[in-house]
Amino acid sequence: MSDPFELLKAEVDLLGRLLGEAIRKVSGERFFALVEEVRLLAKGRRQGEAGTGEALLRRVEGLSVEEAEALVRAFTHYFHLVNLAEERHRVRVNRLRAQAETPENPRPEGFLALAQALKARGLSLEEAEAHLNRLELVLTFTAHPTETRRRTLRHHLERLQEELEGEDRARLAARVALLYATEEVRKARPSVEDEIKGGLYYLPTTLWEAIPKVVAGLEAALERVYGRRPRLQSPVRFRSWIGGDRDGNPYVTPEVTAFASRYARTAAREKFLEALGGLVRDLSLSEARLPVPKEVREGGEGVERFPGEPYRRYFAALYRALEGEALSTEDLARALRVAEKGLEGVGLAQVAEVFLKPLEARLSAFGLELAPLDLREESGKLLEAAAELLRLGGVHGAFLSLAPEEQEALLTEELKTPRPLLPVGESPQGEALRVALGALRAWGDKGAHVVSMTHHPADLLAVFLLAREVGLYRPGKPLPFDVVPLFETLEDLNRAPGVLKRLLQNPVFRAHAEGRGGVEVMIGYSDSNKDAGFLMANLALYEAQEALHAVGEAEGVPVFFFHGRGTSTARGGGPAGRAIASLPVRSVGRRLRLTEQGEALADRYAHPDLAVRHLEQLLFHFAQAALGEGVEPRPEFRQALWEAGERSMERYRALLQQEGFFPFFEAFTPIREIGELPIASRPVYRHGRVRDIRDLRAIPWVMAWTQVRLLLPGWYGLSALESLPLSLLQAMYREWPFFATTLESAAMALAKADLGIAALYLRLVPEGLRGFFQHLAEEYQKTVDLLQAIFEAPLLHNQKTLERQIGLRNPYVDPINFVQAELLRRYRAPGGREDEGLRRALLLSLLGVAAGLRNAG
């Protein structure tokens, strides 16, 4: 069977049969018959068989709580197995395509295509090598509040992956049975420490294997195109927010931050110790056979073992130094290079290539920190901490009452001196100052300090004041870490260029930015979407980047962007490589940061080959965008889209502000229940329960609409484009990559949506509020028709794989939605919240829909 898709179907069939056997053994024949009955009814409904939808609804209404829970579990486990099979399918297809590529027919978005593109743009090998070695693609792992896969489940799925490679069907069946009999929902809400361990999992495992392949793949591609192999370091770096992101999470204490830093460093040290131990075992070269460089001989002095084997002694000494934490990343990099030159000098370049180059690639990607930790705090908390510090130091008793410009002037003047402000022996009284100083003291690996909700320069200068208090800032010098403004809402994005200009003209921040080699600016996709709607948020982000880049050019300071993207299209999701290609021309510098949300990690990094392909696609687009070339939109395109964006925002905000909409949203979606799901440490609402969408976090806002299969944040308001001539829209789609990517992202959300399933939840809504659904249904259809007219093709005309996946999954997601809507009705009835079994079944349904759609929010 050579067709990869046929292999996929065969594996899905096999896993489905084994799951059926497990259901029979664990839950009995009667329950297995129920699963089959529901599956066939759902399939018939999808195929348009008369009466099947009503029959399915009646069957679900008659379920006991125990039957409902078991049914959800059965279909959820089916999706875990389908996801596993699809990952294997992607690996197979990737390998086949890699084997089939030739210089005449390079693989799309691949390393060979990148090498050819660099040569076509006139770069010599030396210039291409220098360009790639300047690049820094920094992937920043975050804890996703809706990460839905327990580590125990991940363990079973990884073992299943291994069993599928073999021929022992008994072992495979046993593992499927173990998976089916395992609890999906944690008994207690995870701690931040749990999120740290889960979120960093892929770094010392699959990514450890993938990074050397990325570097080797780039080098080999350049060798095929230019005829000579260059020397490259890893263009990929990693960071983490998990354990440092305090914005709205009271559980990220200084103690947790210290744990996060320590945990990552320990994981990295263990991996590099393991690698150095391997070199001690393998590099048994005798000095009687080969000459040895002086540096290698001297580096092994003090090691008593391995007489006459200097390389073994050399790496044993490095092992000892690293074990005692007396070795830095730079020290180890220099030591590896010395050994590599020694081997190359005696004709053993192949030995260096096989045994040392992979470790050098890993060291340039991970360092000895694995993923340096960022801190993130909300600007108001930082100003509150600075205010107490200034009061205790006798500088100003009412700092928060000052105008922002006055706050900036006061902080700028105060930062001219090195003096600390906290009196000797006095401890902070306020929580904000205690946490801020404690976190800075605990923060050992110096990533970046991100200031969310940045409004004014004083928000960032507060970080300098706090850093001075713990000995990290000296007047006129840069901090040892980046201080990053985060612009999130539409108002903040519009104000961002002015804030950045003022910052770069402030002497304290200017000296810091110059010392750091530029300024990093983060832009947020989640809150801007929730604030302004899909179209306006995307346009505002695009124009803010252009304006911020222009400020940097005018001030002579490079601006590097940090994109706070989510996985859903509403939060900047979709194919990340194409998103990079659609960024404003010249806005992509040599460094680019992207968030990698917790729920996306398994999809991208569960297998080393998948990780390599994901990084390959990112680098293909990033390396070209960093050259500063691209497509400038025609002025009439920009003007037309801005006018449509304004109308789109008006429609979106009018909907949210309409009387009754928030009660409709809370009744129609499971937003309240999402807050009770023990899957993340961060609260759903920013400040407790309120009656306003503005105080709801962006991620659960998106997740709630995803659960009911409407995905509203990913498309609502786009119908405002109907005011523009169709011929103009079609030209914009053909000629402007940003516009094309925006529409195709919306098309993904629309294709995943399902009005028929969404209508199931109307039973939960009071009669007087149901008109909102009719309006949303009309807007949905209007938007679908408009996009298909612009594309002159179906919604997913260029995303056939996604189209096939949706078609395969829908009949199996549908039953979970049917059950979920019924469980919500029972849960919200008097006494429902006291029923622990009902609560568990409902929470399982939320996990099940997320697993089926491969997108929680």
Tab-separated table of C-alpha atoms in Angstrom, residues 154-434:
chain	number	residue	atom	x	y	z
A	154	ARG	CA	0.880	12.116	26.294
A	155	HIS	CA	2.939	9.284	27.738
A	156	HIS	CA	0.487	6.656	26.482
A	157	LEU	CA	0.268	8.285	23.050
A	158	GLU	CA	4.050	8.360	22.723
A	159	ARG	CA	4.233	4.677	23.570
A	160	LEU	CA	1.461	4.028	21.028
A	161	GLN	CA	3.582	5.813	18.428
A	162	GLU	CA	6.376	3.341	19.136
A	163	GLU	CA	4.070	0.332	19.081
A	164	LEU	CA	2.694	1.337	15.676
A	165	GLU	CA	6.239	1.104	14.307
A	166	GLY	CA	6.378	-2.544	15.294
A	167	GLU	CA	4.340	-5.599	14.422
A	168	ASP	CA	3.150	-6.664	17.884
A	169	ARG	CA	-0.602	-6.088	17.732
A	170	ALA	CA	-1.089	-7.444	21.271
A	171	ARG	CA	1.109	-4.717	22.727
A	172	LEU	CA	-0.651	-2.112	20.600
A	173	ALA	CA	-4.074	-3.312	21.785
A	174	ALA	CA	-2.903	-3.263	25.396
A	175	ARG	CA	-1.704	0.316	25.077
A	176	VAL	CA	-4.999	1.428	23.503
A	177	ALA	CA	-6.830	-0.212	26.405
A	178	LEU	CA	-4.606	1.634	28.894
A	179	LEU	CA	-5.343	4.894	27.130
A	180	TYR	CA	-9.088	4.284	27.213
A	181	ALA	CA	-9.012	3.445	30.919
A	182	THR	CA	-7.039	6.600	31.845
A	183	GLU	CA	-8.677	9.737	33.292
A	184	GLU	CA	-8.576	12.714	30.931
A	185	VAL	CA	-9.304	15.418	33.495
A	186	ARG	CA	-6.901	16.265	36.295
A	187	LYS	CA	-8.284	15.797	39.783
A	188	ALA	CA	-7.046	19.244	40.778
A	189	ARG	CA	-6.255	22.440	38.918
A	190	PRO	CA	-2.606	22.275	37.815
A	191	SER	CA	-0.034	24.396	39.563
A	192	VAL	CA	2.273	26.685	37.619
A	193	GLU	CA	5.025	24.169	38.388
A	194	ASP	CA	2.981	21.536	36.533
A	195	GLU	CA	2.658	23.893	33.571
A	196	ILE	CA	6.420	24.514	33.578
A	197	LYS	CA	7.175	20.797	33.413
A	198	GLY	CA	4.571	20.179	30.718
A	199	GLY	CA	5.341	23.251	28.634
A	200	LEU	CA	9.101	22.671	28.435
A	201	TYR	CA	8.714	18.957	27.723
A	202	TYR	CA	9.529	19.107	24.013
A	203	LEU	CA	12.736	21.132	24.379
A	204	PRO	CA	15.027	18.408	25.789
A	205	THR	CA	13.246	15.670	23.820
A	206	THR	CA	12.078	16.080	20.218
A	207	LEU	CA	13.537	19.551	19.690
A	208	TRP	CA	16.879	18.343	21.036
A	209	GLU	CA	16.820	15.838	18.161
A	210	ALA	CA	15.437	18.292	15.603
A	211	ILE	CA	17.822	21.235	15.934
A	212	PRO	CA	20.951	19.496	14.523
A	213	LYS	CA	18.822	18.326	11.578
A	214	VAL	CA	17.715	21.895	10.913
A	215	VAL	CA	21.297	23.176	10.841
A	216	ALA	CA	22.524	20.241	8.754
A	217	GLY	CA	19.580	20.639	6.372
A	218	LEU	CA	20.351	24.314	5.812
A	219	GLU	CA	24.047	23.605	5.245
A	220	ALA	CA	23.342	20.745	2.832
A	221	ALA	CA	20.895	22.850	0.833
A	222	LEU	CA	23.408	25.660	0.434
A	223	GLU	CA	26.048	23.126	-0.593
A	224	ARG	CA	23.754	21.740	-3.333
A	225	VAL	CA	23.081	25.220	-4.691
A	226	TYR	CA	26.494	26.873	-4.261
A	227	GLY	CA	28.800	23.831	-4.497
A	228	ARG	CA	30.450	24.355	-1.119
A	229	ARG	CA	29.264	23.687	2.408
A	230	PRO	CA	29.072	26.682	4.756
A	231	ARG	CA	29.338	26.666	8.538
A	232	LEU	CA	26.100	27.656	10.253
A	233	GLN	CA	24.906	27.973	13.795
A	234	SER	CA	21.302	27.399	14.744
A	235	PRO	CA	19.141	30.351	13.665
A	236	VAL	CA	16.493	29.142	16.144
A	237	ARG	CA	16.455	30.095	19.836
A	238	PHE	CA	13.966	29.366	22.578
A	239	ARG	CA	12.437	31.334	25.420
A	240	SER	CA	9.719	30.617	27.969
A	241	TRP	CA	7.019	32.622	29.730
A	242	ILE	CA	5.920	29.751	31.949
A	243	GLY	CA	6.645	30.717	35.543
A	244	GLY	CA	7.533	34.299	34.646
A	245	ASP	CA	4.236	35.556	33.237
A	246	ARG	CA	2.619	37.247	36.244
A	247	ASP	CA	0.071	39.303	34.290
A	248	GLY	CA	-3.227	38.327	35.880
A	249	ASN	CA	-1.888	35.118	37.412
A	250	PRO	CA	-1.582	35.410	41.205
A	251	TYR	CA	0.077	32.003	41.400
A	252	VAL	CA	3.259	33.150	39.619
A	253	THR	CA	5.128	34.104	42.760
A	254	PRO	CA	8.859	34.879	43.036
A	255	GLU	CA	9.287	31.339	44.363
A	256	VAL	CA	7.650	29.940	41.225
A	257	THR	CA	9.877	32.123	39.048
A	258	ALA	CA	12.941	30.767	40.834
A	259	PHE	CA	11.658	27.219	40.278
A	260	ALA	CA	11.105	27.885	36.554
A	261	SER	CA	14.639	29.203	36.073
A	262	ARG	CA	16.149	26.367	38.056
A	263	TYR	CA	14.081	23.676	36.323
A	264	ALA	CA	15.080	24.769	32.811
A	265	ARG	CA	18.771	25.114	33.683
A	266	THR	CA	18.777	21.710	35.352
A	267	ALA	CA	17.143	20.074	32.320
A	268	ALA	CA	19.698	21.692	30.007
A	269	ARG	CA	22.650	20.742	32.193
A	270	GLU	CA	21.498	17.116	32.329
A	271	LYS	CA	21.261	16.929	28.525
A	272	PHE	CA	24.683	18.494	27.969
A	273	LEU	CA	26.239	16.312	30.670
A	274	GLU	CA	24.775	13.293	28.906
A	275	ALA	CA	26.252	14.507	25.613
A	276	LEU	CA	29.683	15.175	27.125
A	277	GLY	CA	29.607	11.739	28.743
A	278	GLY	CA	28.987	10.280	25.298
A	279	LEU	CA	32.016	12.108	23.916
A	280	VAL	CA	34.157	10.780	26.774
A	281	ARG	CA	33.069	7.265	25.762
A	282	ASP	CA	33.408	7.736	22.005
A	283	LEU	CA	36.446	9.947	21.325
A	284	SER	CA	39.060	7.366	22.284
A	285	LEU	CA	41.715	8.734	19.944
A	286	SER	CA	45.242	7.770	20.969
A	287	GLU	CA	47.980	10.397	21.072
A	288	ALA	CA	50.290	7.649	19.856
A	289	ARG	CA	48.372	7.592	16.568
A	290	LEU	CA	47.526	11.260	16.002
A	291	PRO	CA	48.973	14.646	16.896
A	292	VAL	CA	46.929	16.549	19.492
A	293	PRO	CA	46.546	20.347	19.750
A	294	LYS	CA	48.103	21.981	22.761
A	295	GLU	CA	44.733	23.386	23.910
A	296	VAL	CA	43.192	19.901	23.983
A	297	ARG	CA	46.150	18.430	25.869
A	298	GLU	CA	46.164	21.243	28.422
A	299	GLY	CA	42.378	21.203	28.741
A	300	GLY	CA	42.495	17.640	30.021
A	301	GLU	CA	45.099	18.300	32.705
A	302	GLY	CA	43.962	17.195	36.123
A	303	VAL	CA	41.999	14.225	34.815
A	304	GLU	CA	43.661	11.047	36.023
A	305	ARG	CA	41.721	8.573	33.893
A	306	PHE	CA	42.311	7.744	30.206
A	307	PRO	CA	46.137	7.987	29.959
A	308	GLY	CA	47.244	8.534	26.378
A	309	GLU	CA	43.710	9.503	25.264
A	310	PRO	CA	43.715	13.309	25.377
A	311	TYR	CA	40.269	13.904	23.871
A	312	ARG	CA	38.677	11.719	26.502
A	313	ARG	CA	40.520	13.628	29.211
A	314	TYR	CA	39.518	16.937	27.602
A	315	PHE	CA	35.817	16.140	27.610
A	316	ALA	CA	36.002	14.564	31.058
A	317	ALA	CA	37.362	17.886	32.340
A	318	LEU	CA	34.516	19.730	30.639
A	319	TYR	CA	32.045	17.274	32.170
A	320	ARG	CA	33.457	17.973	35.620
A	321	ALA	CA	33.311	21.755	35.088
A	322	LEU	CA	29.714	21.638	33.886
A	323	GLU	CA	28.716	19.328	36.719
A	324	GLY	CA	30.093	21.888	39.161
A	325	GLU	CA	28.339	24.729	37.289
A	326	ALA	CA	31.721	26.309	36.553
A	327	LEU	CA	31.120	26.476	32.800
A	328	SER	CA	29.213	29.043	30.777
A	329	THR	CA	27.551	28.626	27.397
A	330	GLU	CA	30.369	30.649	25.833
A	331	ASP	CA	33.034	28.533	27.559
A	332	LEU	CA	31.522	25.316	26.267
A	333	ALA	CA	31.108	26.713	22.740
A	334	ARG	CA	34.791	27.696	22.613
A	335	ALA	CA	35.840	24.311	23.965
A	336	LEU	CA	33.837	22.438	21.337
A	337	ARG	CA	35.346	24.570	18.589
A	338	VAL	CA	38.860	23.822	19.829
A	339	ALA	CA	38.185	20.085	19.700
A	340	GLU	CA	36.575	20.383	16.288
A	341	LYS	CA	39.582	22.225	14.833
A	342	GLY	CA	41.882	19.607	16.306
A	343	LEU	CA	40.007	16.785	14.616
A	344	GLU	CA	39.771	18.635	11.309
A	345	GLY	CA	43.511	19.312	11.427
A	346	VAL	CA	44.348	15.601	11.385
A	347	GLY	CA	41.870	14.662	8.671
A	348	LEU	CA	39.009	13.626	10.943
A	349	ALA	CA	36.509	16.252	9.853
A	350	GLN	CA	33.903	13.501	9.507
A	351	VAL	CA	34.321	12.613	13.176
A	352	ALA	CA	33.793	16.254	14.111
A	353	GLU	CA	30.771	16.436	11.805
A	354	VAL	CA	29.100	13.405	13.388
A	355	PHE	CA	30.049	13.796	17.041
A	356	LEU	CA	30.624	17.505	17.679
A	357	LYS	CA	28.553	19.545	15.217
A	358	PRO	CA	25.176	18.334	16.568
A	359	LEU	CA	26.198	19.399	20.064
A	360	GLU	CA	27.343	22.792	18.787
A	361	ALA	CA	23.998	23.275	17.061
A	362	ARG	CA	22.155	22.432	20.285
A	363	LEU	CA	24.345	24.771	22.277
A	364	SER	CA	23.623	27.684	19.939
A	365	ALA	CA	19.880	26.940	20.116
A	366	PHE	CA	19.420	26.189	23.813
A	367	GLY	CA	22.518	27.399	25.611
A	368	LEU	CA	22.917	26.117	29.147
A	369	GLU	CA	19.599	27.767	30.058
A	370	LEU	CA	17.464	25.644	27.671
A	371	ALA	CA	14.926	28.471	27.302
A	372	PRO	CA	15.700	31.740	29.135
A	373	LEU	CA	12.699	32.878	31.126
A	374	ASP	CA	10.849	36.117	30.397
A	375	LEU	CA	9.074	38.100	33.066
A	376	ARG	CA	5.742	39.713	32.191
A	377	GLU	CA	3.839	42.109	34.391
A	378	GLU	CA	0.998	44.557	33.829
A	379	SER	CA	2.068	48.206	33.745
A	380	GLY	CA	-0.264	49.246	36.569
A	381	LYS	CA	1.392	46.766	38.953
A	382	LEU	CA	4.862	48.045	38.038
A	383	LEU	CA	3.850	51.677	38.607
A	384	GLU	CA	2.280	50.703	41.926
A	385	ALA	CA	5.541	49.029	42.985
A	386	ALA	CA	7.583	52.040	41.847
A	387	ALA	CA	5.263	54.378	43.767
A	388	GLU	CA	5.855	52.548	47.052
A	389	LEU	CA	9.601	52.491	46.439
A	390	LEU	CA	9.662	56.240	45.772
A	391	ARG	CA	7.575	56.872	48.873
A	392	LEU	CA	9.773	54.727	51.123
A	393	GLY	CA	12.873	56.440	49.725
A	394	GLY	CA	11.478	59.879	50.426
A	395	VAL	CA	11.448	60.892	46.735
A	396	HIS	CA	7.705	61.418	46.211
A	397	GLY	CA	4.715	60.523	48.323
A	398	ALA	CA	2.041	60.375	45.613
A	399	PHE	CA	3.692	59.174	42.418
A	400	LEU	CA	0.523	57.598	41.029
A	401	SER	CA	-1.296	60.936	41.160
A	402	LEU	CA	1.179	62.500	38.706
A	403	ALA	CA	0.464	62.859	34.998
A	404	PRO	CA	2.324	60.292	32.824
A	405	GLU	CA	4.730	62.960	31.552
A	406	GLU	CA	5.519	63.971	35.125
A	407	GLN	CA	6.079	60.352	36.102
A	408	GLU	CA	8.523	59.963	33.213
A	409	ALA	CA	10.423	63.122	34.183
A	410	LEU	CA	10.667	62.072	37.835
A	411	LEU	CA	11.904	58.557	37.003
A	412	THR	CA	14.407	59.876	34.456
A	413	GLU	CA	15.890	62.244	37.031
A	414	GLU	CA	15.930	59.621	39.768
A	415	LEU	CA	17.701	57.101	37.525
A	416	LYS	CA	20.689	59.413	37.154
A	417	THR	CA	21.985	58.103	40.484
A	418	PRO	CA	22.887	54.536	41.559
A	419	ARG	CA	21.389	54.823	45.053
A	420	PRO	CA	18.844	52.237	46.210
A	421	LEU	CA	15.678	53.633	47.809
A	422	LEU	CA	14.520	50.948	50.222
A	423	PRO	CA	15.790	51.896	53.695
A	424	VAL	CA	18.133	49.356	55.278
A	425	GLY	CA	16.202	46.760	57.221
A	426	GLU	CA	12.816	47.807	55.843
A	427	SER	CA	10.677	45.378	53.864
A	428	PRO	CA	8.069	46.293	51.257
A	429	GLN	CA	4.586	46.635	52.681
A	430	GLY	CA	2.682	46.423	49.389
A	431	GLU	CA	2.211	43.182	47.476
A	432	ALA	CA	3.182	44.783	44.143
A	433	LEU	CA	6.622	45.887	45.360
A	434	ARG	CA	7.276	42.671	47.280
